PDB file of C-alpha atoms in Angstrom:
ATOM      1  CA  MET A 218     -46.066  62.171 -36.632  1.00 62.00           C
ATOM      2  CA  ALA A 219     -42.987  60.449 -37.988  1.00 63.00           C
ATOM      3  CA  ARG A 220     -43.465  57.849 -35.339  1.00 65.00           C
ATOM      4  CA  LYS A 221     -46.958  57.087 -36.495  1.00 66.00           C
ATOM      5  CA  LYS A 222     -45.694  56.599 -40.067  1.00 67.00           C
ATOM      6  CA  VAL A 223     -42.989  54.207 -38.910  1.00 63.00           C
ATOM      7  CA  ILE A 224     -45.442  52.218 -36.810  1.00 72.00           C
ATOM      8  CA  LEU A 225     -47.985  52.086 -39.661  1.00 64.00           C
ATOM      9  CA  GLY A 226     -45.257  51.002 -42.117  1.00 67.00           C
ATOM     10  CA  GLY A 227     -44.149  48.228 -39.730  1.00 68.00           C
ATOM     11  CA  ILE A 228     -47.674  46.922 -39.409  1.00 72.00           C
ATOM     12  CA  ILE A 229     -48.190  46.881 -43.207  1.00 70.00           C
ATOM     13  CA  PHE A 230     -44.802  45.192 -43.740  1.00 69.00           C
ATOM     14  CA  THR A 231     -45.601  42.514 -41.175  1.00 70.00           C
ATOM     15  CA  PHE A 232     -48.998  41.871 -42.778  1.00 64.00           C
ATOM     16  CA  LEU A 233     -47.494  41.475 -46.257  1.00 64.00           C
ATOM     17  CA  VAL A 234     -44.726  39.144 -45.046  1.00 64.00           C
ATOM     18  CA  GLY A 235     -47.227  36.992 -43.156  1.00 63.00           C
ATOM     19  CA  LEU A 236     -49.465  36.821 -46.217  1.00 57.00           C
ATOM     20  CA  ASN A 237     -46.541  35.868 -48.441  1.00 57.00           C
ATOM     21  CA  ILE A 238     -45.531  33.001 -46.105  1.00 56.00           C
ATOM     22  CA  LYS A 239     -49.056  31.600 -46.137  1.00 51.00           C
ATOM     23  CA  ILE A 240     -49.089  31.668 -49.929  1.00 51.00           C
ATOM     24  CA  VAL A 241     -45.737  29.826 -50.149  1.00 48.00           C
ATOM     25  CA  ASP A 242     -46.951  27.212 -47.626  1.00 49.00           C
ATOM     26  CA  ALA A 243     -50.096  26.641 -49.620  1.00 49.00           C
ATOM     27  CA  GLN A 244     -48.140  26.200 -52.850  1.00 51.00           C
ATOM     28  CA  THR A 245     -45.718  23.661 -51.377  1.00 53.00           C
ATOM     29  CA  SER A 246     -48.475  21.601 -49.801  1.00 52.00           C
ATOM     30  CA  GLU A 247     -50.253  21.382 -53.145  1.00 54.00           C
ATOM     31  CA  ASN A 248     -47.116  20.092 -54.885  1.00 57.00           C
ATOM     32  CA  LEU A 249     -46.412  17.447 -52.205  1.00 56.00           C
ATOM     33  CA  THR A 250     -48.865  14.846 -53.300  1.00 68.00           C
ATOM     34  CA  ILE A 251     -46.788  11.618 -53.342  1.00 70.00           C
ATOM     35  CA  PRO A 252     -48.270   8.323 -54.515  1.00 82.00           C
ATOM     36  CA  THR A 253     -48.943   5.719 -51.806  1.00 86.00           C
ATOM     37  CA  LYS A 254     -46.640   3.140 -53.360  1.00 85.00           C
ATOM     38  CA  GLU A 255     -43.706   5.522 -53.150  1.00 86.00           C
ATOM     39  CA  VAL A 256     -44.538   6.285 -49.503  1.00 86.00           C
ATOM     40  CA  ILE A 257     -44.596   2.570 -48.697  1.00 88.00           C
ATOM     41  CA  GLU A 258     -41.256   2.033 -50.476  1.00 89.00           C
ATOM     42  CA  ARG A 259     -39.704   4.915 -48.587  1.00 88.00           C
ATOM     43  CA  LEU A 260     -41.069   3.614 -45.286  1.00 89.00           C
ATOM     44  CA  ALA A 261     -39.646   0.152 -46.098  1.00 89.00           C
ATOM     45  CA  ARG A 262     -36.225   1.709 -46.801  1.00 91.00           C
ATOM     46  CA  ILE A 263     -36.437   3.666 -43.573  1.00 91.00           C
ATOM     47  CA  GLU A 264     -37.261   0.457 -41.673  1.00 92.00           C
ATOM     48  CA  GLU A 265     -34.337  -1.334 -43.332  1.00 93.00           C
ATOM     49  CA  ASN A 266     -32.039   1.535 -42.393  1.00 92.00           C
ATOM     50  CA  GLN A 267     -33.340   1.397 -38.823  1.00 93.00           C
ATOM     51  CA  LYS A 268     -32.737  -2.364 -38.698  1.00 92.00           C
ATOM     52  CA  SER A 269     -29.227  -1.844 -40.072  1.00 92.00           C
ATOM     53  CA  ILE A 270     -28.568   0.855 -37.484  1.00 92.00           C
ATOM     54  CA  GLN A 271     -29.996  -1.434 -34.772  1.00 94.00           C
ATOM     55  CA  ARG A 272     -27.653  -4.251 -35.903  1.00 94.00           C
ATOM     56  CA  GLN A 273     -24.720  -1.847 -35.749  1.00 95.00           C
ATOM     57  CA  ILE A 274     -25.776  -0.721 -32.278  1.00 93.00           C
ATOM     58  CA  ASP A 275     -26.129  -4.364 -31.173  1.00 94.00           C
ATOM     59  CA  ASP A 276     -22.694  -5.163 -32.622  1.00 94.00           C
ATOM     60  CA  THR A 277     -21.209  -2.151 -30.852  1.00 94.00           C
ATOM     61  CA  ASN A 278     -22.875  -3.198 -27.584  1.00 94.00           C
ATOM     62  CA  ARG A 279     -21.504  -6.736 -27.999  1.00 95.00           C
ATOM     63  CA  ARG A 280     -18.013  -5.329 -28.562  1.00 95.00           C
ATOM     64  CA  ILE A 281     -18.369  -3.097 -25.510  1.00 94.00           C
ATOM     65  CA  ASP A 282     -19.500  -6.094 -23.446  1.00 94.00           C
ATOM     66  CA  ASP A 283     -16.507  -8.116 -24.686  1.00 95.00           C
ATOM     67  CA  MET A 284     -14.177  -5.253 -23.773  1.00 96.00           C
ATOM     68  CA  ASN A 285     -15.792  -4.979 -20.341  1.00 95.00           C
ATOM     69  CA  GLU A 286     -15.256  -8.720 -19.796  1.00 95.00           C
ATOM     70  CA  ARG A 287     -11.596  -8.437 -20.802  1.00 95.00           C
ATOM     71  CA  ILE A 288     -11.144  -5.407 -18.558  1.00 95.00           C
ATOM     72  CA  ASN A 289     -12.788  -7.270 -15.665  1.00 95.00           C
ATOM     73  CA  GLU A 290     -10.497 -10.254 -16.278  1.00 95.00           C
ATOM     74  CA  ARG A 291      -7.469  -7.956 -16.216  1.00 95.00           C
ATOM     75  CA  ILE A 292      -8.699  -6.317 -13.020  1.00 94.00           C
ATOM     76  CA  ASP A 293      -9.200  -9.767 -11.459  1.00 94.00           C
ATOM     77  CA  ASP A 294      -5.665 -10.741 -12.522  1.00 93.00           C
ATOM     78  CA  VAL A 295      -4.277  -7.559 -10.969  1.00 93.00           C
ATOM     79  CA  ASN A 296      -6.244  -8.209  -7.762  1.00 92.00           C
ATOM     80  CA  ILE A 297      -4.865 -11.754  -7.611  1.00 92.00           C
ATOM     81  CA  ARG A 298      -1.330 -10.430  -8.078  1.00 91.00           C
ATOM     82  CA  ILE A 299      -1.877  -7.821  -5.373  1.00 90.00           C
ATOM     83  CA  ASP A 300      -3.161 -10.524  -3.003  1.00 89.00           C
ATOM     84  CA  ASP A 301      -0.115 -12.651  -3.827  1.00 88.00           C
ATOM     85  CA  LEU A 302       2.169  -9.698  -3.103  1.00 87.00           C
ATOM     86  CA  LYS A 303       0.384  -9.068   0.189  1.00 87.00           C
ATOM     87  CA  GLY A 304       0.938 -12.716   1.109  1.00 85.00           C
ATOM     88  CA  ASP A 305       4.602 -12.449   0.118  1.00 86.00           C
ATOM     89  CA  ILE A 306       4.968  -9.305   2.228  1.00 87.00           C
ATOM     90  CA  ARG A 307       3.355 -11.064   5.192  1.00 87.00           C
ATOM     91  CA  GLU A 308       5.752 -14.002   4.737  1.00 88.00           C
ATOM     92  CA  LEU A 309       8.701 -11.615   4.500  1.00 87.00           C
ATOM     93  CA  LYS A 310       7.597  -9.789   7.645  1.00 88.00           C
ATOM     94  CA  SER A 311       7.267 -13.100   9.448  1.00 89.00           C
ATOM     95  CA  PHE A 312      10.696 -14.214   8.204  1.00 89.00           C
ATOM     96  CA  VAL A 313      12.337 -10.942   9.290  1.00 90.00           C
ATOM     97  CA  LEU A 314      10.596 -11.092  12.676  1.00 91.00           C
ATOM     98  CA  TRP A 315      11.766 -14.676  13.272  1.00 93.00           C
ATOM     99  CA  GLY A 316      15.279 -13.728  12.189  1.00 91.00           C
ATOM    100  CA  PHE A 317      15.295 -10.765  14.560  1.00 93.00           C
ATOM    101  CA  MET A 318      14.027 -12.898  17.439  1.00 95.00           C
ATOM    102  CA  LEU A 319      16.618 -15.564  16.678  1.00 94.00           C
ATOM    103  CA  MET A 320      19.383 -12.956  16.622  1.00 95.00           C
ATOM    104  CA  CYS A 321      18.207 -11.471  19.952  1.00 95.00           C
ATOM    105  CA  THR A 322      18.090 -14.943  21.489  1.00 95.00           C
ATOM    106  CA  GLY A 323      21.621 -15.600  20.252  1.00 94.00           C
ATOM    107  CA  MET A 324      22.845 -12.309  21.725  1.00 95.00           C
ATOM    108  CA  PHE A 325      21.263 -13.079  25.115  1.00 94.00           C
ATOM    109  CA  ALA A 326      22.755 -16.574  25.055  1.00 94.00           C
ATOM    110  CA  LEU A 327      26.171 -15.132  24.229  1.00 94.00           C
ATOM    111  CA  CYS A 328      25.932 -12.591  27.076  1.00 94.00           C
ATOM    112  CA  GLY A 329      24.885 -15.385  29.456  1.00 92.00           C
ATOM    113  CA  PHE A 330      27.765 -17.556  28.303  1.00 91.00           C
ATOM    114  CA  VAL A 331      30.259 -14.703  28.761  1.00 90.00           C
ATOM    115  CA  LEU A 332      29.010 -14.012  32.299  1.00 88.00           C
ATOM    116  CA  TRP A 333      29.053 -17.714  33.191  1.00 89.00           C
ATOM    117  CA  ASP A 334      32.545 -18.110  31.711  1.00 86.00           C
ATOM    118  CA  ARG A 335      33.873 -15.135  33.660  1.00 84.00           C
ATOM    119  CA  ARG A 336      32.406 -16.462  36.855  1.00 83.00           C
ATOM    120  CA  THR A 337      33.798 -19.929  36.318  1.00 85.00           C
ATOM    121  CA  ALA A 338      37.159 -18.481  35.326  1.00 81.00           C
ATOM    122  CA  LEU A 339      37.304 -16.312  38.459  1.00 84.00           C
ATOM    123  CA  LEU A 340      36.209 -19.011  40.907  1.00 85.00           C
ATOM    124  CA  PRO A 341      39.613 -20.771  41.063  1.00 87.00           C
ATOM    125  CA  THR A 342      41.321 -17.404  41.542  1.00 87.00           C
ATOM    126  CA  ILE A 343      38.937 -16.467  44.355  1.00 88.00           C
ATOM    127  CA  HIS A 344      39.555 -19.806  46.063  1.00 90.00           C
ATOM    128  CA  GLU A 345      43.295 -19.353  45.660  1.00 91.00           C
ATOM    129  CA  MET A 346      43.078 -15.846  47.150  1.00 92.00           C
ATOM    130  CA  LYS A 347      41.147 -17.187  50.127  1.00 93.00           C
ATOM    131  CA  GLU A 348      43.749 -19.926  50.667  1.00 93.00           C
ATOM    132  CA  LEU A 349      46.565 -17.374  50.428  1.00 92.00           C
ATOM    133  CA  ALA A 350      44.795 -15.131  52.927  1.00 92.00           C
ATOM    134  CA  GLN A 351      44.399 -18.059  55.323  1.00 93.00           C
ATOM    135  CA  GLN A 352      48.046 -19.004  54.869  1.00 93.00           C
ATOM    136  CA  GLY A 353      49.064 -15.377  55.459  1.00 89.00           C
ATOM    137  CA  GLU A 354      47.076 -15.318  58.697  1.00 90.00           C
ATOM    138  CA  LYS A 355      48.745 -18.542  59.789  1.00 90.00           C
ATOM    139  CA  VAL A 356      52.215 -17.184  58.948  1.00 88.00           C
ATOM    140  CA  GLU A 357      51.443 -13.950  60.786  1.00 87.00           C
ATOM    141  CA  LYS A 358      50.266 -15.926  63.825  1.00 88.00           C
ATOM    142  CA  VAL A 359      53.456 -17.990  63.780  1.00 87.00           C
ATOM    143  CA  LEU A 360      55.622 -14.898  63.403  1.00 85.00           C
ATOM    144  CA  ARG A 361      53.884 -13.186  66.347  1.00 85.00           C
ATOM    145  CA  GLU A 362      54.461 -16.226  68.498  1.00 87.00           C
ATOM    146  CA  TYR A 363      58.117 -16.313  67.479  1.00 86.00           C
ATOM    147  CA  ALA A 364      58.409 -12.545  68.081  1.00 84.00           C
ATOM    148  CA  GLY A 365      57.197 -13.170  71.636  1.00 85.00           C
ATOM    149  CA  GLU A 366      60.223 -15.466  72.157  1.00 87.00           C
ATOM    150  CA  ASP A 367      62.867 -13.466  70.274  1.00 85.00           C
ATOM    151  CA  THR A 368      63.212  -9.739  71.164  1.00 86.00           C
ATOM    152  CA  LYS A 369      65.406  -8.890  68.207  1.00 88.00           C
ATOM    153  CA  PHE A 370      62.833 -10.342  65.822  1.00 84.00           C
ATOM    154  CA  ALA A 371      60.051  -8.483  67.691  1.00 85.00           C
ATOM    155  CA  LYS A 372      61.878  -5.193  67.075  1.00 87.00           C
ATOM    156  CA  ALA A 373      62.124  -5.957  63.365  1.00 85.00           C
ATOM    157  CA  MET A 374      58.415  -6.717  63.185  1.00 82.00           C
ATOM    158  CA  ARG A 375      57.499  -3.524  65.023  1.00 86.00           C
ATOM    159  CA  ALA A 376      59.649  -1.576  62.605  1.00 88.00           C
ATOM    160  CA  ALA A 377      57.755  -3.195  59.703  1.00 83.00           C
ATOM    161  CA  GLY A 378      54.421  -2.426  61.385  1.00 82.00           C
ATOM    162  CA  LEU A 379      53.394  -6.033  61.777  1.00 76.00           C
ATOM    163  CA  LEU A 380      53.142  -5.931  65.623  1.00 71.00           C
TER     164      LEU A 380
END
Protein backbone atom coordinates (compact mmCIF):
# COMPACT_ATOMS: atom_id res chain seq x y z
CA MET A 1 0.00 0.00 0.00
CA ALA A 2 2.85 2.34 0.83
CA ARG A 3 4.32 1.47 -2.50
CA LYS A 4 1.21 2.54 -4.33
CA LYS A 5 1.28 5.91 -2.54
CA VAL A 6 4.91 6.47 -3.48
CA ILE A 7 4.27 5.55 -7.10
CA LEU A 8 1.16 7.78 -7.25
CA GLY A 9 3.10 10.67 -5.65
CA GLY A 10 5.91 10.26 -8.21
CA ILE A 11 3.48 10.38 -11.09
CA ILE A 12 1.77 13.53 -9.76
CA PHE A 13 5.15 15.20 -9.10
CA THR A 14 6.35 14.41 -12.62
CA PHE A 15 3.13 15.79 -14.11
CA LEU A 16 3.40 19.06 -12.17
CA VAL A 17 7.08 19.55 -13.06
CA GLY A 18 6.38 18.89 -16.74
CA LEU A 19 3.49 21.35 -16.68
CA ASN A 20 5.62 23.99 -14.98
CA ILE A 21 8.37 23.67 -17.63
CA LYS A 22 5.86 24.12 -20.44
CA ILE A 23 4.52 27.26 -18.78
CA VAL A 24 8.03 28.74 -18.39
CA ASP A 25 8.84 27.92 -22.05
CA ALA A 26 5.67 29.61 -23.20
CA GLN A 27 6.43 32.74 -21.17
CA THR A 28 9.98 33.09 -22.50
CA SER A 29 8.92 32.62 -26.10
CA GLU A 30 6.35 35.38 -25.72
CA ASN A 31 8.95 37.82 -24.38
CA LEU A 32 11.47 37.06 -27.17
CA THR A 33 9.98 39.15 -29.88
CA ILE A 34 12.98 41.11 -31.25
CA PRO A 35 12.57 43.73 -33.97
CA THR A 36 13.89 42.79 -37.43
CA LYS A 37 16.33 45.69 -37.55
CA GLU A 38 18.02 44.50 -34.38
CA VAL A 39 18.25 40.96 -35.78
CA ILE A 40 19.88 42.28 -38.95
CA GLU A 41 22.36 44.36 -36.92
CA ARG A 42 23.24 41.37 -34.79
CA LEU A 43 23.67 39.18 -37.86
CA ALA A 44 25.94 41.85 -39.41
CA ARG A 45 28.06 41.91 -36.22
CA ILE A 46 28.22 38.13 -36.24
CA GLU A 47 29.37 38.19 -39.88
CA GLU A 48 32.01 40.81 -39.05
CA ASN A 49 33.21 38.69 -36.15
CA GLN A 50 33.35 35.65 -38.43
CA LYS A 51 35.34 37.62 -41.01
CA SER A 52 37.70 38.82 -38.27
CA ILE A 53 38.12 35.26 -37.02
CA GLN A 54 38.67 34.08 -40.62
CA ARG A 55 41.38 36.76 -41.08
CA GLN A 56 43.04 35.60 -37.87
CA ILE A 57 42.88 31.99 -39.04
CA ASP A 58 44.33 32.99 -42.43
CA ASP A 59 47.11 34.95 -40.69
CA THR A 60 47.84 31.98 -38.44
CA ASN A 61 47.90 29.65 -41.46
CA ARG A 62 50.29 32.03 -43.26
CA ARG A 63 52.57 32.06 -40.21
CA ILE A 64 52.44 28.27 -40.01
CA ASP A 65 53.31 28.05 -43.72
CA ASP A 66 56.24 30.44 -43.21
CA MET A 67 57.46 28.35 -40.28
CA ASN A 68 57.12 25.18 -42.35
CA GLU A 69 59.19 26.78 -45.13
CA ARG A 70 61.90 27.81 -42.66
CA ILE A 71 61.89 24.34 -41.11
CA ASN A 72 62.16 22.77 -44.58
CA GLU A 73 65.06 25.09 -45.41
CA ARG A 74 66.81 24.08 -42.19
CA ILE A 75 66.21 20.41 -42.94
CA ASP A 76 67.62 20.91 -46.46
CA ASP A 77 70.67 22.65 -44.97
CA VAL A 78 71.18 19.76 -42.54
CA ASN A 79 70.82 17.24 -45.39
CA ILE A 80 73.41 19.14 -47.43
CA ARG A 81 75.79 19.15 -44.47
CA ILE A 82 75.24 15.43 -43.93
CA ASP A 83 75.96 14.78 -47.62
CA ASP A 84 79.11 16.89 -47.35
CA LEU A 85 80.20 14.90 -44.29
CA LYS A 86 79.53 11.64 -46.12
CA GLY A 87 81.71 12.88 -48.98
CA ASP A 88 84.43 13.90 -46.52
CA ILE A 89 84.26 10.47 -44.88
CA ARG A 90 84.54 8.79 -48.28
CA GLU A 91 87.57 10.97 -49.09
CA LEU A 92 89.12 10.15 -45.72
CA LYS A 93 88.53 6.43 -46.24
CA SER A 94 90.12 6.67 -49.67
CA PHE A 95 93.08 8.62 -48.26
CA VAL A 96 93.61 6.10 -45.44
CA LEU A 97 93.31 3.19 -47.88
CA TRP A 98 95.88 4.72 -50.24
CA GLY A 99 98.18 5.44 -47.31
CA PHE A 100 97.87 1.86 -46.09
CA MET A 101 98.56 0.48 -49.56
CA LEU A 102 101.55 2.78 -49.94
CA MET A 103 102.92 1.68 -46.57
CA CYS A 104 102.46 -2.02 -47.47
CA THR A 105 104.20 -1.45 -50.80
CA GLY A 106 107.08 0.26 -48.99
CA MET A 107 107.37 -2.63 -46.53
CA PHE A 108 107.45 -5.20 -49.36
CA ALA A 109 110.04 -3.14 -51.21
CA LEU A 110 112.16 -2.91 -48.07
CA CYS A 111 111.94 -6.68 -47.49
CA GLY A 112 112.91 -7.27 -51.14
CA PHE A 113 115.83 -4.88 -50.84
CA VAL A 114 117.04 -6.57 -47.64
CA LEU A 115 116.90 -10.02 -49.26
CA TRP A 116 118.65 -8.77 -52.40
CA ASP A 117 121.30 -7.00 -50.32
CA ARG A 118 121.97 -10.11 -48.25
CA ARG A 119 122.29 -12.21 -51.35
CA THR A 120 124.63 -9.77 -53.03
CA ALA A 121 126.64 -9.41 -49.84
CA LEU A 122 126.99 -13.19 -49.47
CA LEU A 123 127.90 -13.89 -53.10
CA PRO A 124 131.56 -12.77 -52.79
CA THR A 125 131.91 -14.82 -49.60
CA ILE A 126 130.45 -17.90 -51.30
CA HIS A 127 132.83 -17.48 -54.23
CA GLU A 128 135.74 -17.05 -51.84
CA MET A 129 134.72 -20.20 -49.95
CA LYS A 130 134.57 -22.15 -53.20
CA GLU A 131 138.04 -20.90 -54.19
CA LEU A 132 139.41 -21.81 -50.76
CA ALA A 133 137.88 -25.27 -51.03
CA GLN A 134 139.46 -25.75 -54.45
CA GLN A 135 142.80 -24.52 -53.14
CA GLY A 136 142.50 -26.88 -50.16
CA GLU A 137 141.86 -29.80 -52.49
CA LYS A 138 144.89 -28.84 -54.55
CA VAL A 139 147.08 -28.54 -51.43
CA GLU A 140 145.80 -31.89 -50.17
CA LYS A 141 146.57 -33.49 -53.55
CA VAL A 142 150.08 -32.05 -53.49
CA LEU A 143 150.64 -33.20 -49.92
CA ARG A 144 149.49 -36.74 -50.76
CA GLU A 145 151.87 -36.86 -53.68
CA TYR A 146 154.71 -35.63 -51.48
CA ALA A 147 153.73 -38.13 -48.75
CA GLY A 148 154.12 -40.88 -51.35
CA GLU A 149 157.78 -39.81 -51.79
CA ASP A 150 158.65 -39.07 -48.15
CA THR A 151 157.83 -41.78 -45.56
CA LYS A 152 158.40 -39.56 -42.55
CA PHE A 153 155.93 -37.02 -43.91
CA ALA A 154 153.46 -39.84 -44.71
CA LYS A 155 153.57 -40.92 -41.05
CA ALA A 156 152.83 -37.38 -39.92
CA MET A 157 149.86 -37.16 -42.27
CA ARG A 158 148.48 -40.50 -41.11
CA ALA A 159 148.77 -39.32 -37.53
CA ALA A 160 146.78 -36.19 -38.46
CA GLY A 161 144.18 -38.32 -40.27
CA LEU A 162 144.80 -36.80 -43.66
CA LEU A 163 145.84 -40.10 -45.36
